[in-house]
PDB file of N, CA and C in Angstrom:
ATOM      1  N   UNK A  27      91.556 119.009  11.905  1.00 65.00           N
ATOM      2  CA  UNK A  27      92.778 119.569  11.309  1.00 65.00           C
ATOM      3  C   UNK A  27      92.881 121.044  11.696  1.00 65.00           C
ATOM      4  N   UNK A  28      94.098 121.477  11.987  1.00 76.00           N
ATOM      5  CA  UNK A  28      94.326 122.896  12.244  1.00 76.00           C
ATOM      6  C   UNK A  28      93.953 123.674  10.994  1.00 76.00           C
ATOM      7  N   UNK A  29      93.855 124.987  11.156  1.00 84.00           N
ATOM      8  CA  UNK A  29      93.540 125.816   9.999  1.00 84.00           C
ATOM      9  C   UNK A  29      94.609 125.620   8.925  1.00 84.00           C
ATOM     10  N   UNK A  30      94.178 125.392   7.691  1.00 84.00           N
ATOM     11  CA  UNK A  30      95.160 125.200   6.614  1.00 84.00           C
ATOM     12  C   UNK A  30      96.169 126.341   6.521  1.00 84.00           C
ATOM     13  N   UNK A  31      95.738 127.572   6.735  1.00 88.00           N
ATOM     14  CA  UNK A  31      96.672 128.704   6.610  1.00 88.00           C
ATOM     15  C   UNK A  31      97.786 128.608   7.639  1.00 88.00           C
ATOM     16  N   UNK A  32      97.470 128.136   8.863  1.00 89.00           N
ATOM     17  CA  UNK A  32      98.495 127.985   9.898  1.00 89.00           C
ATOM     18  C   UNK A  32      99.490 126.883   9.522  1.00 89.00           C
ATOM     19  N   UNK A  33      98.978 125.829   8.928  1.00 91.00           N
ATOM     20  CA  UNK A  33      99.847 124.734   8.501  1.00 91.00           C
ATOM     21  C   UNK A  33     100.768 125.208   7.377  1.00 91.00           C
ATOM     22  N   UNK A  34     100.214 125.913   6.407  1.00 92.00           N
ATOM     23  CA  UNK A  34     101.034 126.374   5.293  1.00 92.00           C
ATOM     24  C   UNK A  34     102.048 127.425   5.736  1.00 92.00           C
ATOM     25  N   UNK A  35     101.702 128.249   6.711  1.00 94.00           N
ATOM     26  CA  UNK A  35     102.676 129.203   7.260  1.00 94.00           C
ATOM     27  C   UNK A  35     103.829 128.450   7.904  1.00 94.00           C
ATOM     28  N   UNK A  36     103.508 127.387   8.637  1.00 95.00           N
ATOM     29  CA  UNK A  36     104.549 126.587   9.292  1.00 95.00           C
ATOM     30  C   UNK A  36     105.456 125.934   8.261  1.00 95.00           C
ATOM     31  N   UNK A  37     104.902 125.588   7.115  1.00 94.00           N
ATOM     32  CA  UNK A  37     105.673 124.923   6.059  1.00 94.00           C
ATOM     33  C   UNK A  37     106.441 125.900   5.164  1.00 94.00           C
ATOM     34  N   UNK A  38     106.278 127.195   5.403  1.00 95.00           N
ATOM     35  CA  UNK A  38     106.862 128.191   4.505  1.00 95.00           C
ATOM     36  C   UNK A  38     108.300 128.570   4.871  1.00 95.00           C
ATOM     37  N   UNK A  39     109.031 127.650   5.464  1.00 96.00           N
ATOM     38  CA  UNK A  39     110.394 127.917   5.882  1.00 96.00           C
ATOM     39  C   UNK A  39     111.238 126.682   5.558  1.00 96.00           C
ATOM     40  N   UNK A  40     112.374 126.898   4.910  1.00 96.00           N
ATOM     41  CA  UNK A  40     113.231 125.772   4.506  1.00 96.00           C
ATOM     42  C   UNK A  40     113.676 124.924   5.691  1.00 96.00           C
ATOM     43  N   UNK A  41     114.056 125.555   6.790  1.00 97.00           N
ATOM     44  CA  UNK A  41     114.544 124.801   7.950  1.00 97.00           C
ATOM     45  C   UNK A  41     113.427 123.951   8.550  1.00 97.00           C
ATOM     46  N   UNK A  42     112.219 124.477   8.629  1.00 97.00           N
ATOM     47  CA  UNK A  42     111.106 123.697   9.179  1.00 97.00           C
ATOM     48  C   UNK A  42     110.753 122.529   8.257  1.00 97.00           C
ATOM     49  N   UNK A  43     110.800 122.746   6.957  1.00 97.00           N
ATOM     50  CA  UNK A  43     110.589 121.644   6.013  1.00 97.00           C
ATOM     51  C   UNK A  43     111.678 120.586   6.178  1.00 97.00           C
ATOM     52  N   UNK A  44     112.903 121.043   6.396  1.00 97.00           N
ATOM     53  CA  UNK A  44     114.014 120.110   6.576  1.00 97.00           C
ATOM     54  C   UNK A  44     113.820 119.276   7.838  1.00 97.00           C
ATOM     55  N   UNK A  45     113.364 119.891   8.914  1.00 98.00           N
ATOM     56  CA  UNK A  45     113.087 119.160  10.150  1.00 98.00           C
ATOM     57  C   UNK A  45     112.082 118.051   9.887  1.00 98.00           C
ATOM     58  N   UNK A  46     111.000 118.379   9.202  1.00 97.00           N
ATOM     59  CA  UNK A  46     109.985 117.363   8.899  1.00 97.00           C
ATOM     60  C   UNK A  46     110.559 116.238   8.047  1.00 97.00           C
ATOM     61  N   UNK A  47     111.424 116.586   7.113  1.00 97.00           N
ATOM     62  CA  UNK A  47     112.052 115.568   6.270  1.00 97.00           C
ATOM     63  C   UNK A  47     112.940 114.652   7.110  1.00 97.00           C
ATOM     64  N   UNK A  48     113.760 115.221   7.975  1.00 98.00           N
ATOM     65  CA  UNK A  48     114.632 114.412   8.837  1.00 98.00           C
ATOM     66  C   UNK A  48     113.817 113.519   9.757  1.00 98.00           C
ATOM     67  N   UNK A  49     112.734 114.062  10.308  1.00 98.00           N
ATOM     68  CA  UNK A  49     111.932 113.286  11.252  1.00 98.00           C
ATOM     69  C   UNK A  49     111.141 112.171  10.568  1.00 98.00           C
ATOM     70  N   UNK A  50     111.042 112.220   9.251  1.00 97.00           N
ATOM     71  CA  UNK A  50     110.359 111.146   8.526  1.00 97.00           C
ATOM     72  C   UNK A  50     111.110 109.830   8.697  1.00 97.00           C
ATOM     73  N   UNK A  51     112.441 109.882   8.709  1.00 97.00           N
ATOM     74  CA  UNK A  51     113.300 108.709   8.906  1.00 97.00           C
ATOM     75  C   UNK A  51     114.375 109.059   9.938  1.00 97.00           C
ATOM     76  N   UNK A  52     113.993 109.211  11.196  1.00 97.00           N
ATOM     77  CA  UNK A  52     114.950 109.693  12.197  1.00 97.00           C
ATOM     78  C   UNK A  52     116.163 108.790  12.389  1.00 97.00           C
ATOM     79  N   UNK A  53     115.984 107.478  12.209  1.00 96.00           N
ATOM     80  CA  UNK A  53     117.107 106.565  12.417  1.00 96.00           C
ATOM     81  C   UNK A  53     118.184 106.742  11.348  1.00 96.00           C
ATOM     82  N   UNK A  54     117.830 107.337  10.215  1.00 96.00           N
ATOM     83  CA  UNK A  54     118.793 107.609   9.146  1.00 96.00           C
ATOM     84  C   UNK A  54     119.539 108.917   9.408  1.00 96.00           C
ATOM     85  N   UNK A  55     118.845 109.894   9.977  1.00 96.00           N
ATOM     86  CA  UNK A  55     119.392 111.246  10.093  1.00 96.00           C
ATOM     87  C   UNK A  55     119.964 111.607  11.460  1.00 96.00           C
ATOM     88  N   UNK A  56     119.668 110.802  12.490  1.00 96.00           N
ATOM     89  CA  UNK A  56     120.115 111.137  13.838  1.00 96.00           C
ATOM     90  C   UNK A  56     120.788 109.946  14.505  1.00 96.00           C
ATOM     91  N   UNK A  57     121.681 110.240  15.420  1.00 94.00           N
ATOM     92  CA  UNK A  57     122.362 109.194  16.188  1.00 94.00           C
ATOM     93  C   UNK A  57     121.395 108.572  17.183  1.00 94.00           C
ATOM     94  N   UNK A  58     121.585 107.291  17.472  1.00 92.00           N
ATOM     95  CA  UNK A  58     120.737 106.651  18.486  1.00 92.00           C
ATOM     96  C   UNK A  58     120.871 107.373  19.828  1.00 92.00           C
ATOM     97  N   UNK A  59     119.793 107.389  20.574  1.00 89.00           N
ATOM     98  CA  UNK A  59     119.768 108.020  21.889  1.00 89.00           C
ATOM     99  C   UNK A  59     119.585 106.920  22.927  1.00 89.00           C
ATOM    100  N   UNK A  60     120.400 106.933  23.931  1.00 88.00           N
ATOM    101  CA  UNK A  60     120.384 105.873  24.935  1.00 88.00           C
ATOM    102  C   UNK A  60     119.012 105.734  25.583  1.00 88.00           C
ATOM    103  N   UNK A  61     118.422 104.546  25.419  1.00 90.00           N
ATOM    104  CA  UNK A  61     117.151 104.248  26.053  1.00 90.00           C
ATOM    105  C   UNK A  61     115.931 104.877  25.403  1.00 90.00           C
ATOM    106  N   UNK A  62     116.112 105.587  24.297  1.00 93.00           N
ATOM    107  CA  UNK A  62     114.995 106.262  23.627  1.00 93.00           C
ATOM    108  C   UNK A  62     114.905 105.757  22.189  1.00 93.00           C
ATOM    109  N   UNK A  63     113.726 105.320  21.807  1.00 95.00           N
ATOM    110  CA  UNK A  63     113.491 104.880  20.438  1.00 95.00           C
ATOM    111  C   UNK A  63     113.179 106.100  19.581  1.00 95.00           C
ATOM    112  N   UNK A  64     114.047 106.361  18.603  1.00 95.00           N
ATOM    113  CA  UNK A  64     113.882 107.536  17.737  1.00 95.00           C
ATOM    114  C   UNK A  64     112.551 107.545  17.011  1.00 95.00           C
ATOM    115  N   UNK A  65     112.075 106.385  16.602  1.00 94.00           N
ATOM    116  CA  UNK A  65     110.833 106.296  15.838  1.00 94.00           C
ATOM    117  C   UNK A  65     109.626 106.419  16.760  1.00 94.00           C
ATOM    118  N   UNK A  66     109.635 105.706  17.872  1.00 95.00           N
ATOM    119  CA  UNK A  66     108.475 105.684  18.776  1.00 95.00           C
ATOM    120  C   UNK A  66     108.354 106.937  19.624  1.00 95.00           C
ATOM    121  N   UNK A  67     109.480 107.428  20.160  1.00 96.00           N
ATOM    122  CA  UNK A  67     109.454 108.561  21.089  1.00 96.00           C
ATOM    123  C   UNK A  67     109.758 109.867  20.379  1.00 96.00           C
ATOM    124  N   UNK A  68     110.805 109.863  19.575  1.00 97.00           N
ATOM    125  CA  UNK A  68     111.177 111.070  18.856  1.00 97.00           C
ATOM    126  C   UNK A  68     112.650 111.393  19.005  1.00 97.00           C
ATOM    127  N   UNK A  69     113.029 112.547  18.521  1.00 97.00           N
ATOM    128  CA  UNK A  69     114.412 113.002  18.490  1.00 97.00           C
ATOM    129  C   UNK A  69     114.584 114.137  19.492  1.00 97.00           C
ATOM    130  N   UNK A  70     115.654 114.051  20.281  1.00 94.00           N
ATOM    131  CA  UNK A  70     115.973 115.058  21.277  1.00 94.00           C
ATOM    132  C   UNK A  70     116.242 116.397  20.587  1.00 94.00           C
ATOM    133  N   UNK A  71     115.717 117.458  21.164  1.00 93.00           N
ATOM    134  CA  UNK A  71     115.801 118.777  20.546  1.00 93.00           C
ATOM    135  C   UNK A  71     117.241 119.196  20.257  1.00 93.00           C
ATOM    136  N   UNK A  72     118.191 118.820  21.088  1.00 94.00           N
ATOM    137  CA  UNK A  72     119.584 119.213  20.859  1.00 94.00           C
ATOM    138  C   UNK A  72     120.154 118.579  19.588  1.00 94.00           C
ATOM    139  N   UNK A  73     119.702 117.372  19.256  1.00 96.00           N
ATOM    140  CA  UNK A  73     120.170 116.747  18.016  1.00 96.00           C
ATOM    141  C   UNK A  73     119.647 117.509  16.804  1.00 96.00           C
ATOM    142  N   UNK A  74     118.410 117.963  16.884  1.00 96.00           N
ATOM    143  CA  UNK A  74     117.831 118.736  15.786  1.00 96.00           C
ATOM    144  C   UNK A  74     118.562 120.070  15.656  1.00 96.00           C
ATOM    145  N   UNK A  75     118.803 120.720  16.795  1.00 95.00           N
ATOM    146  CA  UNK A  75     119.514 122.001  16.812  1.00 95.00           C
ATOM    147  C   UNK A  75     120.888 121.862  16.179  1.00 95.00           C
ATOM    148  N   UNK A  76     121.605 120.824  16.556  1.00 95.00           N
ATOM    149  CA  UNK A  76     122.951 120.595  16.036  1.00 95.00           C
ATOM    150  C   UNK A  76     122.924 120.358  14.529  1.00 95.00           C
ATOM    151  N   UNK A  77     121.970 119.560  14.071  1.00 96.00           N
ATOM    152  CA  UNK A  77     121.877 119.246  12.640  1.00 96.00           C
ATOM    153  C   UNK A  77     121.494 120.490  11.829  1.00 96.00           C
ATOM    154  N   UNK A  78     120.684 121.366  12.416  1.00 95.00           N
ATOM    155  CA  UNK A  78     120.302 122.608  11.734  1.00 95.00           C
ATOM    156  C   UNK A  78     121.452 123.611  11.699  1.00 95.00           C
ATOM    157  N   UNK A  79     122.425 123.410  12.599  1.00 94.00           N
ATOM    158  CA  UNK A  79     123.555 124.331  12.726  1.00 94.00           C
ATOM    159  C   UNK A  79     123.081 125.749  13.051  1.00 94.00           C
ATOM    160  N   UNK A  80     122.196 125.842  14.041  1.00 93.00           N
ATOM    161  CA  UNK A  80     121.713 127.145  14.501  1.00 93.00           C
ATOM    162  C   UNK A  80     121.574 127.099  16.016  1.00 93.00           C
ATOM    163  N   UNK A  81     121.307 128.246  16.625  1.00 93.00           N
ATOM    164  CA  UNK A  81     121.214 128.263  18.077  1.00 93.00           C
ATOM    165  C   UNK A  81     119.926 127.588  18.550  1.00 93.00           C
ATOM    166  N   UNK A  82     119.944 127.151  19.801  1.00 92.00           N
ATOM    167  CA  UNK A  82     118.816 126.385  20.326  1.00 92.00           C
ATOM    168  C   UNK A  82     117.536 127.217  20.381  1.00 92.00           C
ATOM    169  N   UNK A  83     117.652 128.503  20.612  1.00 94.00           N
ATOM    170  CA  UNK A  83     116.476 129.366  20.678  1.00 94.00           C
ATOM    171  C   UNK A  83     115.712 129.358  19.351  1.00 94.00           C
ATOM    172  N   UNK A  84     116.431 129.498  18.250  1.00 95.00           N
ATOM    173  CA  UNK A  84     115.797 129.515  16.928  1.00 95.00           C
ATOM    174  C   UNK A  84     115.214 128.142  16.595  1.00 95.00           C
ATOM    175  N   UNK A  85     115.996 127.093  16.847  1.00 95.00           N
ATOM    176  CA  UNK A  85     115.508 125.741  16.564  1.00 95.00           C
ATOM    177  C   UNK A  85     114.266 125.432  17.393  1.00 95.00           C
ATOM    178  N   UNK A  86     114.269 125.820  18.659  1.00 95.00           N
ATOM    179  CA  UNK A  86     113.106 125.588  19.520  1.00 95.00           C
ATOM    180  C   UNK A  86     111.889 126.355  19.026  1.00 95.00           C
ATOM    181  N   UNK A  87     112.117 127.556  18.524  1.00 96.00           N
ATOM    182  CA  UNK A  87     111.024 128.347  17.965  1.00 96.00           C
ATOM    183  C   UNK A  87     110.436 127.646  16.734  1.00 96.00           C
ATOM    184  N   UNK A  88     111.290 127.135  15.869  1.00 97.00           N
ATOM    185  CA  UNK A  88     110.814 126.412  14.689  1.00 97.00           C
ATOM    186  C   UNK A  88     110.009 125.174  15.081  1.00 97.00           C
ATOM    187  N   UNK A  89     110.502 124.437  16.061  1.00 97.00           N
ATOM    188  CA  UNK A  89     109.788 123.243  16.525  1.00 97.00           C
ATOM    189  C   UNK A  89     108.455 123.617  17.153  1.00 97.00           C
ATOM    190  N   UNK A  90     108.417 124.719  17.866  1.00 96.00           N
ATOM    191  CA  UNK A  90     107.176 125.189  18.465  1.00 96.00           C
ATOM    192  C   UNK A  90     106.145 125.558  17.396  1.00 96.00           C
ATOM    193  N   UNK A  91     106.594 126.186  16.334  1.00 96.00           N
ATOM    194  CA  UNK A  91     105.700 126.544  15.223  1.00 96.00           C
ATOM    195  C   UNK A  91     105.132 125.276  14.586  1.00 96.00           C
ATOM    196  N   UNK A  92     105.993 124.290  14.368  1.00 97.00           N
ATOM    197  CA  UNK A  92     105.537 123.019  13.789  1.00 97.00           C
ATOM    198  C   UNK A  92     104.559 122.313  14.730  1.00 97.00           C
ATOM    199  N   UNK A  93     104.825 122.400  16.023  1.00 96.00           N
ATOM    200  CA  UNK A  93     103.932 121.764  16.999  1.00 96.00           C
ATOM    201  C   UNK A  93     102.577 122.464  17.044  1.00 96.00           C
ATOM    202  N   UNK A  94     102.566 123.782  17.053  1.00 95.00           N
ATOM    203  CA  UNK A  94     101.288 124.524  17.080  1.00 95.00           C
ATOM    204  C   UNK A  94     100.470 124.242  15.827  1.00 95.00           C
ATOM    205  N   UNK A  95     101.139 124.003  14.708  1.00 95.00           N
ATOM    206  CA  UNK A  95     100.443 123.680  13.456  1.00 95.00           C
ATOM    207  C   UNK A  95      99.973 122.228  13.452  1.00 95.00           C
ATOM    208  N   UNK A  96     100.397 121.455  14.455  1.00 95.00           N
ATOM    209  CA  UNK A  96      99.985 120.060  14.549  1.00 95.00           C
ATOM    210  C   UNK A  96     100.824 119.104  13.719  1.00 95.00           C
ATOM    211  N   UNK A  97     101.956 119.572  13.213  1.00 97.00           N
ATOM    212  CA  UNK A  97     102.778 118.751  12.321  1.00 97.00           C
ATOM    213  C   UNK A  97     103.771 117.866  13.062  1.00 97.00           C
ATOM    214  N   UNK A  98     104.102 118.229  14.291  1.00 97.00           N
ATOM    215  CA  UNK A  98     104.963 117.389  15.131  1.00 97.00           C
ATOM    216  C   UNK A  98     104.335 117.278  16.512  1.00 97.00           C
ATOM    217  N   UNK A  99     104.688 116.201  17.180  1.00 97.00           N
ATOM    218  CA  UNK A  99     104.277 115.988  18.563  1.00 97.00           C
ATOM    219  C   UNK A  99     105.512 116.037  19.434  1.00 97.00           C
ATOM    220  N   UNK A 100     105.366 116.605  20.616  1.00 97.00           N
ATOM    221  CA  UNK A 100     106.469 116.688  21.569  1.00 97.00           C
ATOM    222  C   UNK A 100     106.171 115.759  22.736  1.00 97.00           C
ATOM    223  N   UNK A 101     107.203 115.054  23.181  1.00 96.00           N
ATOM    224  CA  UNK A 101     107.103 114.190  24.352  1.00 96.00           C
ATOM    225  C   UNK A 101     108.187 114.622  25.320  1.00 96.00           C
ATOM    226  N   UNK A 102     107.782 114.920  26.528  1.00 95.00           N
ATOM    227  CA  UNK A 102     108.741 115.339  27.543  1.00 95.00           C
ATOM    228  C   UNK A 102     109.043 114.137  28.435  1.00 95.00           C
ATOM    229  N   UNK A 103     110.330 113.841  28.578  1.00 93.00           N
ATOM    230  CA  UNK A 103     110.783 112.774  29.467  1.00 93.00           C
ATOM    231  C   UNK A 103     111.845 113.395  30.366  1.00 93.00           C
ATOM    232  N   UNK A 104     111.500 113.535  31.631  1.00 91.00           N
ATOM    233  CA  UNK A 104     112.402 114.227  32.545  1.00 91.00           C
ATOM    234  C   UNK A 104     112.531 115.673  32.116  1.00 91.00           C
ATOM    235  N   UNK A 105     113.764 116.116  31.946  1.00 91.00           N
ATOM    236  CA  UNK A 105     113.974 117.507  31.537  1.00 91.00           C
ATOM    237  C   UNK A 105     114.197 117.658  30.038  1.00 91.00           C
ATOM    238  N   UNK A 106     114.047 116.561  29.292  1.00 92.00           N
ATOM    239  CA  UNK A 106     114.294 116.590  27.854  1.00 92.00           C
ATOM    240  C   UNK A 106     113.001 116.482  27.056  1.00 92.00           C
ATOM    241  N   UNK A 107     112.997 117.145  25.906  1.00 94.00           N
ATOM    242  CA  UNK A 107     111.847 117.104  25.008  1.00 94.00           C
ATOM    243  C   UNK A 107     112.272 116.443  23.702  1.00 94.00           C
ATOM    244  N   UNK A 108     111.418 115.537  23.246  1.00 96.00           N
ATOM    245  CA  UNK A 108     111.656 114.785  22.016  1.00 96.00           C
ATOM    246  C   UNK A 108     110.534 115.094  21.024  1.00 96.00           C
ATOM    247  N   UNK A 109     110.894 115.185  19.755  1.00 98.00           N
ATOM    248  CA  UNK A 109     109.925 115.521  18.717  1.00 98.00           C
ATOM    249  C   UNK A 109     109.842 114.422  17.669  1.00 98.00           C
ATOM    250  N   UNK A 110     108.609 114.191  17.205  1.00 97.00           N
ATOM    251  CA  UNK A 110     108.403 113.285  16.072  1.00 97.00           C
ATOM    252  C   UNK A 110     107.264 113.822  15.230  1.00 97.00           C
ATOM    253  N   UNK A 111     107.240 113.393  13.983  1.00 97.00           N
ATOM    254  CA  UNK A 111     106.196 113.837  13.055  1.00 97.00           C
ATOM    255  C   UNK A 111     104.838 113.331  13.484  1.00 97.00           C
ATOM    256  N   UNK A 112     103.828 114.130  13.222  1.00 97.00           N
ATOM    257  CA  UNK A 112     102.441 113.718  13.415  1.00 97.00           C
ATOM    258  C   UNK A 112     101.955 113.252  12.045  1.00 97.00           C
ATOM    259  N   UNK A 113     102.131 111.957  11.790  1.00 95.00           N
ATOM    260  CA  UNK A 113     101.825 111.410  10.468  1.00 95.00           C
ATOM    261  C   UNK A 113     100.345 111.549  10.109  1.00 95.00           C
ATOM    262  N   UNK A 114      99.462 111.453  11.089  1.00 94.00           N
ATOM    263  CA  UNK A 114      98.028 111.606  10.817  1.00 94.00           C
ATOM    264  C   UNK A 114      97.751 112.994  10.255  1.00 94.00           C
ATOM    265  N   UNK A 115      98.293 114.017  10.902  1.00 92.00           N
ATOM    266  CA  UNK A 115      98.075 115.395  10.440  1.00 92.00           C
ATOM    267  C   UNK A 115      98.707 115.623   9.073  1.00 92.00           C
ATOM    268  N   UNK A 116      99.887 115.078   8.870  1.00 93.00           N
ATOM    269  CA  UNK A 116     100.570 115.251   7.584  1.00 93.00           C
ATOM    270  C   UNK A 116      99.790 114.575   6.469  1.00 93.00           C
ATOM    271  N   UNK A 117      99.242 113.407   6.738  1.00 90.00           N
ATOM    272  CA  UNK A 117      98.413 112.730   5.736  1.00 90.00           C
ATOM    273  C   UNK A 117      97.136 113.506   5.438  1.00 90.00           C
ATOM    274  N   UNK A 118      96.578 114.150   6.461  1.00 89.00           N
ATOM    275  CA  UNK A 118      95.367 114.971   6.246  1.00 89.00           C
ATOM    276  C   UNK A 118      95.648 116.139   5.311  1.00 89.00           C
ATOM    277  N   UNK A 119      96.839 116.709   5.419  1.00 87.00           N
ATOM    278  CA  UNK A 119      97.200 117.817   4.529  1.00 87.00           C
ATOM    279  C   UNK A 119      97.189 117.331   3.084  1.00 87.00           C
ATOM    280  N   UNK A 120      97.773 116.147   2.871  1.00 84.00           N
ATOM    281  CA  UNK A 120      97.767 115.576   1.520  1.00 84.00           C
ATOM    282  C   UNK A 120      96.353 115.363   1.015  1.00 84.00           C
ATOM    283  N   UNK A 121      95.476 114.840   1.878  1.00 84.00           N
ATOM    284  CA  UNK A 121      94.088 114.626   1.481  1.00 84.00           C
ATOM    285  C   UNK A 121      93.398 115.948   1.202  1.00 84.00           C
ATOM    286  N   UNK A 122      93.687 116.947   2.039  1.00 83.00           N
ATOM    287  CA  UNK A 122      93.101 118.279   1.860  1.00 83.00           C
ATOM    288  C   UNK A 122      93.459 118.840   0.490  1.00 83.00           C
ATOM    289  N   UNK A 123      94.731 118.696   0.123  1.00 83.00           N
ATOM    290  CA  UNK A 123      95.186 119.214  -1.166  1.00 83.00           C
ATOM    291  C   UNK A 123      94.608 118.439  -2.334  1.00 83.00           C
ATOM    292  N   UNK A 124      94.445 117.134  -2.171  1.00 85.00           N
ATOM    293  CA  UNK A 124      93.898 116.314  -3.251  1.00 85.00           C
ATOM    294  C   UNK A 124      92.401 116.527  -3.437  1.00 85.00           C
ATOM    295  N   UNK A 125      91.674 116.657  -2.328  1.00 82.00           N
ATOM    296  CA  UNK A 125      90.215 116.733  -2.396  1.00 82.00           C
ATOM    297  C   UNK A 125      89.675 118.140  -2.296  1.00 82.00           C
ATOM    298  N   UNK A 126      90.506 119.054  -1.803  1.00 62.00           N
ATOM    299  CA  UNK A 126      90.046 120.431  -1.623  1.00 62.00           C
ATOM    300  C   UNK A 126      89.078 120.578  -0.468  1.00 62.00           C
ATOM    301  N   UNK A 127      89.221 119.712   0.564  1.00 51.00           N
ATOM    302  CA  UNK A 127      88.312 119.771   1.716  1.00 51.00           C
ATOM    303  C   UNK A 127      88.757 120.824   2.697  1.00 51.00           C
TER     304      UNK A 127
END
């Protein structure tokens, strides 16, 4: 697990928390992407940017922070990057908080 402080810093922003919430059920929050499975591959960065209603630079920075904390995984296909939650890491955070490990 990444350092807990880095994870909690990544979680200390409403927009980043919202991204994680949306990515929990991407098929509910995002439009289907041609040839890409939202659950298996992830959500295209432009869809996240649009839903956040902010510029791509800021949204990309938020996604990068979440990725460095290990909370999301990025998959590059061609020139596009797709993001999905790292459920293993997110579950570890819950265990960390419950057990104090």
